[in-house]
C-alpha positions in Angstrom: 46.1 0.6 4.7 44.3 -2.3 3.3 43.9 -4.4 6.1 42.2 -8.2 5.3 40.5 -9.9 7.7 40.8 -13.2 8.5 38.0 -15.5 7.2 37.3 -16.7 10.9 36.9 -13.2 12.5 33.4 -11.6 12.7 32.9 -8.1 11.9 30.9 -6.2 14.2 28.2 -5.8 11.1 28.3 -9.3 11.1 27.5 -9.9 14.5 24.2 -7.7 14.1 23.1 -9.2 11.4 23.4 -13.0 13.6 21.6 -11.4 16.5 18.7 -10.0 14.7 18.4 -13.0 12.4 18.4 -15.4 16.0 15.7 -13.2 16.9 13.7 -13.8 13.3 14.0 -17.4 13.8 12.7 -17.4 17.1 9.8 -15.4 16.3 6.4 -17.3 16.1 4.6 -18.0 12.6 2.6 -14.8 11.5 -0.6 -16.6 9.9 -1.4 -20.3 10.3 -3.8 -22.4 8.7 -6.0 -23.5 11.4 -9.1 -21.3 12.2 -8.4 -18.0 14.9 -11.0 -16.3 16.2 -11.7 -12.9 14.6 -11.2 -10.1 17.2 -14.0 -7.6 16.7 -13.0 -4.1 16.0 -15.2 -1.0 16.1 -15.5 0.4 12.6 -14.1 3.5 14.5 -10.6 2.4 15.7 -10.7 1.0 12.0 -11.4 3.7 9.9 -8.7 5.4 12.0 -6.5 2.9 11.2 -7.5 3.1 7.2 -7.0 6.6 7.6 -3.6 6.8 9.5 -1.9 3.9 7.9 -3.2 4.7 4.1 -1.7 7.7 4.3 1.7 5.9 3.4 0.1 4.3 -0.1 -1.3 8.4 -0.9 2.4 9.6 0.0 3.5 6.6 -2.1 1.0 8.3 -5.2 1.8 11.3 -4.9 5.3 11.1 -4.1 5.9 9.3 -7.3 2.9 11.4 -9.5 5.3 14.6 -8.7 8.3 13.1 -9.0 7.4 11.9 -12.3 5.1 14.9 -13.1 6.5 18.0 -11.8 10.2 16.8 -11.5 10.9 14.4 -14.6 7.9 16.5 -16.8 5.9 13.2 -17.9 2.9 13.4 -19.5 0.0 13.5 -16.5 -1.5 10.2 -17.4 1.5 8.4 -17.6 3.0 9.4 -14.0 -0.7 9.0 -12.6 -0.8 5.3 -13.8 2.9 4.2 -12.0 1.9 6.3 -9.1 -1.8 4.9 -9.4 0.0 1.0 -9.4 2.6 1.7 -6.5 0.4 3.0 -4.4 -2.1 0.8 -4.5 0.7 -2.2 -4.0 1.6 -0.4 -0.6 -2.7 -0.1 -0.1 -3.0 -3.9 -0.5 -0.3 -5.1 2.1 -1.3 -2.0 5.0 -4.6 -2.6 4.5 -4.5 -6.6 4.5 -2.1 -6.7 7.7 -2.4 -3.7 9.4 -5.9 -2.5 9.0 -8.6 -5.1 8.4 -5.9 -7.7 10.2 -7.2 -9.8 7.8 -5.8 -13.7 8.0 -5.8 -16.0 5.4 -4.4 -18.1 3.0 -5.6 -16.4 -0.1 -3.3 -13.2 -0.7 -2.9 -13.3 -4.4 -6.8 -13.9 -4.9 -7.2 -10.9 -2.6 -4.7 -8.8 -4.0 -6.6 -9.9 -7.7 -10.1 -8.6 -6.0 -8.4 -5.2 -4.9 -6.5 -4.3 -7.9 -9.9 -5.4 -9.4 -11.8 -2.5 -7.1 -8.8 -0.3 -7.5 -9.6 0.0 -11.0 -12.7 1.7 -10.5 -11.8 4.2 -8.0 -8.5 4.7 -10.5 -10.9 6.0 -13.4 -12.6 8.3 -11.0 -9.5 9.8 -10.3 -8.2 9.4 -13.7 -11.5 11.6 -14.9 -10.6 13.4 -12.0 -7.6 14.7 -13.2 -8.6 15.3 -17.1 -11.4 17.5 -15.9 -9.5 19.7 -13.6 -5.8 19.7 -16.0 -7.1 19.7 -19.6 -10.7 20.9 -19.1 -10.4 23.8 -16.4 -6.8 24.3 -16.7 -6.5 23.8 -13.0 -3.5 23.0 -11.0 -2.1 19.3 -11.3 -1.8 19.1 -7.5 -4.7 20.2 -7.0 -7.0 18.0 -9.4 -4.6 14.6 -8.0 -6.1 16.2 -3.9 -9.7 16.2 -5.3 -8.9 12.5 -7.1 -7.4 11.2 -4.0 -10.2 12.2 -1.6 -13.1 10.3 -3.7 -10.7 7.4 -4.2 -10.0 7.3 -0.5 -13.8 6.9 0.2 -14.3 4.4 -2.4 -12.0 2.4 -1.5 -12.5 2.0 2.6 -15.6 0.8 1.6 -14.4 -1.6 -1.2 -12.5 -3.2 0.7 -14.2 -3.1 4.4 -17.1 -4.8 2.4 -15.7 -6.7 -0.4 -12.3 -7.7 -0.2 -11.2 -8.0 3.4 -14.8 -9.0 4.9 -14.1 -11.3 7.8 -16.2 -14.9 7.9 
C-alpha cells in the first residue's frame, strides 16, 4: 500500500505548483522606482473602496475581539488590543495597495505613520468600550459597533490626508 515514487516523476501537485510559479515569474514588477503618473480617483469610487475593502480589517477586529472575548473569556481590554493590532495590519496593506493605490518606496515609514494615527482612533474606541461595558453595563458587541464606526471615520480621513496623500 505504500507506494514510493520515483525521484524523477512529478506529481500532479507538483506540476501546479511549476505552472503557477512560471506564471509569477513572468508577471511584471508591481512598484518601480521611477516616477508613474498618479491616476486621479474621485473621492467617491474611493471612499467606496475604503468602505468595501476595510470591511476585511473590521471582520479581522472583530473576528478576533469575539473570538478572544466571547469564545476564550479574556479580559475586554486585552482581546480589543490583539484584535485592535491585527486589524489594523490587514488596514495598512488594503488600504496602501488596494485603496489609495498608493506607490512608493517607503512602506515601513508609512506603515510607522499609520500605526502612529491608528493610535488615536484606538483610544477612542478603547474609551469607547469602557464607557459602554464597565460604565453602562452595555453589551460588549455592541459598545466594539459604536467603537468601530468613529474609528472607521477617523481613520479614512487619517489616512486620505496624512498618510497615503499622493505628490
Amino acid at each position: 500500500m505504500n507506494k514510493k515514487t520515483d525521484v524523477n516523476e512529478e506529481s500532479p501537485l507538483t506540476k501546479v505548483i511549476d505552472d503557477v510559479s512560471e506564471g509569477i515569474n513572468d508577471a511584471g514588477t508591481v512598484f518601480n522606482s521611477e516616477e508613474t503618473p498618479v491616476i486621479e480617483d474621485s473621492n467617491g469610487k474611493e471612499a467606496v473602496r475604503y468602505l468595501l475593502w476595510g470591511l476585511l480589517s473590521v471582520v479581522v477586529n472583530f473576528g478576533t475581539f469575539f473570538l478572544l472575548y466571547h469564545t476564550m473569556h479574556l479580559n475586554y481590554q486585552f482581546a480589543n488590543i490583539v484584535a485592535w493590532f491585527l486589524g489594523v495590519q490587514v488596514g495598512f496593506w488594503v488600504d496602501r495597495i488596494i485603496v489609495f493605490r498608493h506607490k512608493s518606496n517607503t512602506a515601513f515609514r508609512e506603515m510607522l505613520a499609520f500605526y502612529g494615527t491608528r493610535v488615536l482612533t484606538f483610544l477612542i474606541e478603547t474609551a469607547t468600550l469602557w464607557v459602554g461595558i464597565s460604565v453602562l453595563s452595555a453589551n460588549g458587541t455592541g459598545s466594539k459597533i459604536v467603537g468601530q464606526i468613529l474609528a472607521i471615520v477617523g481613520n479614512y480621513v487619517l489616512s486620505k490626508f496624512f498618510i497615503f496623500k499622493n505628490k
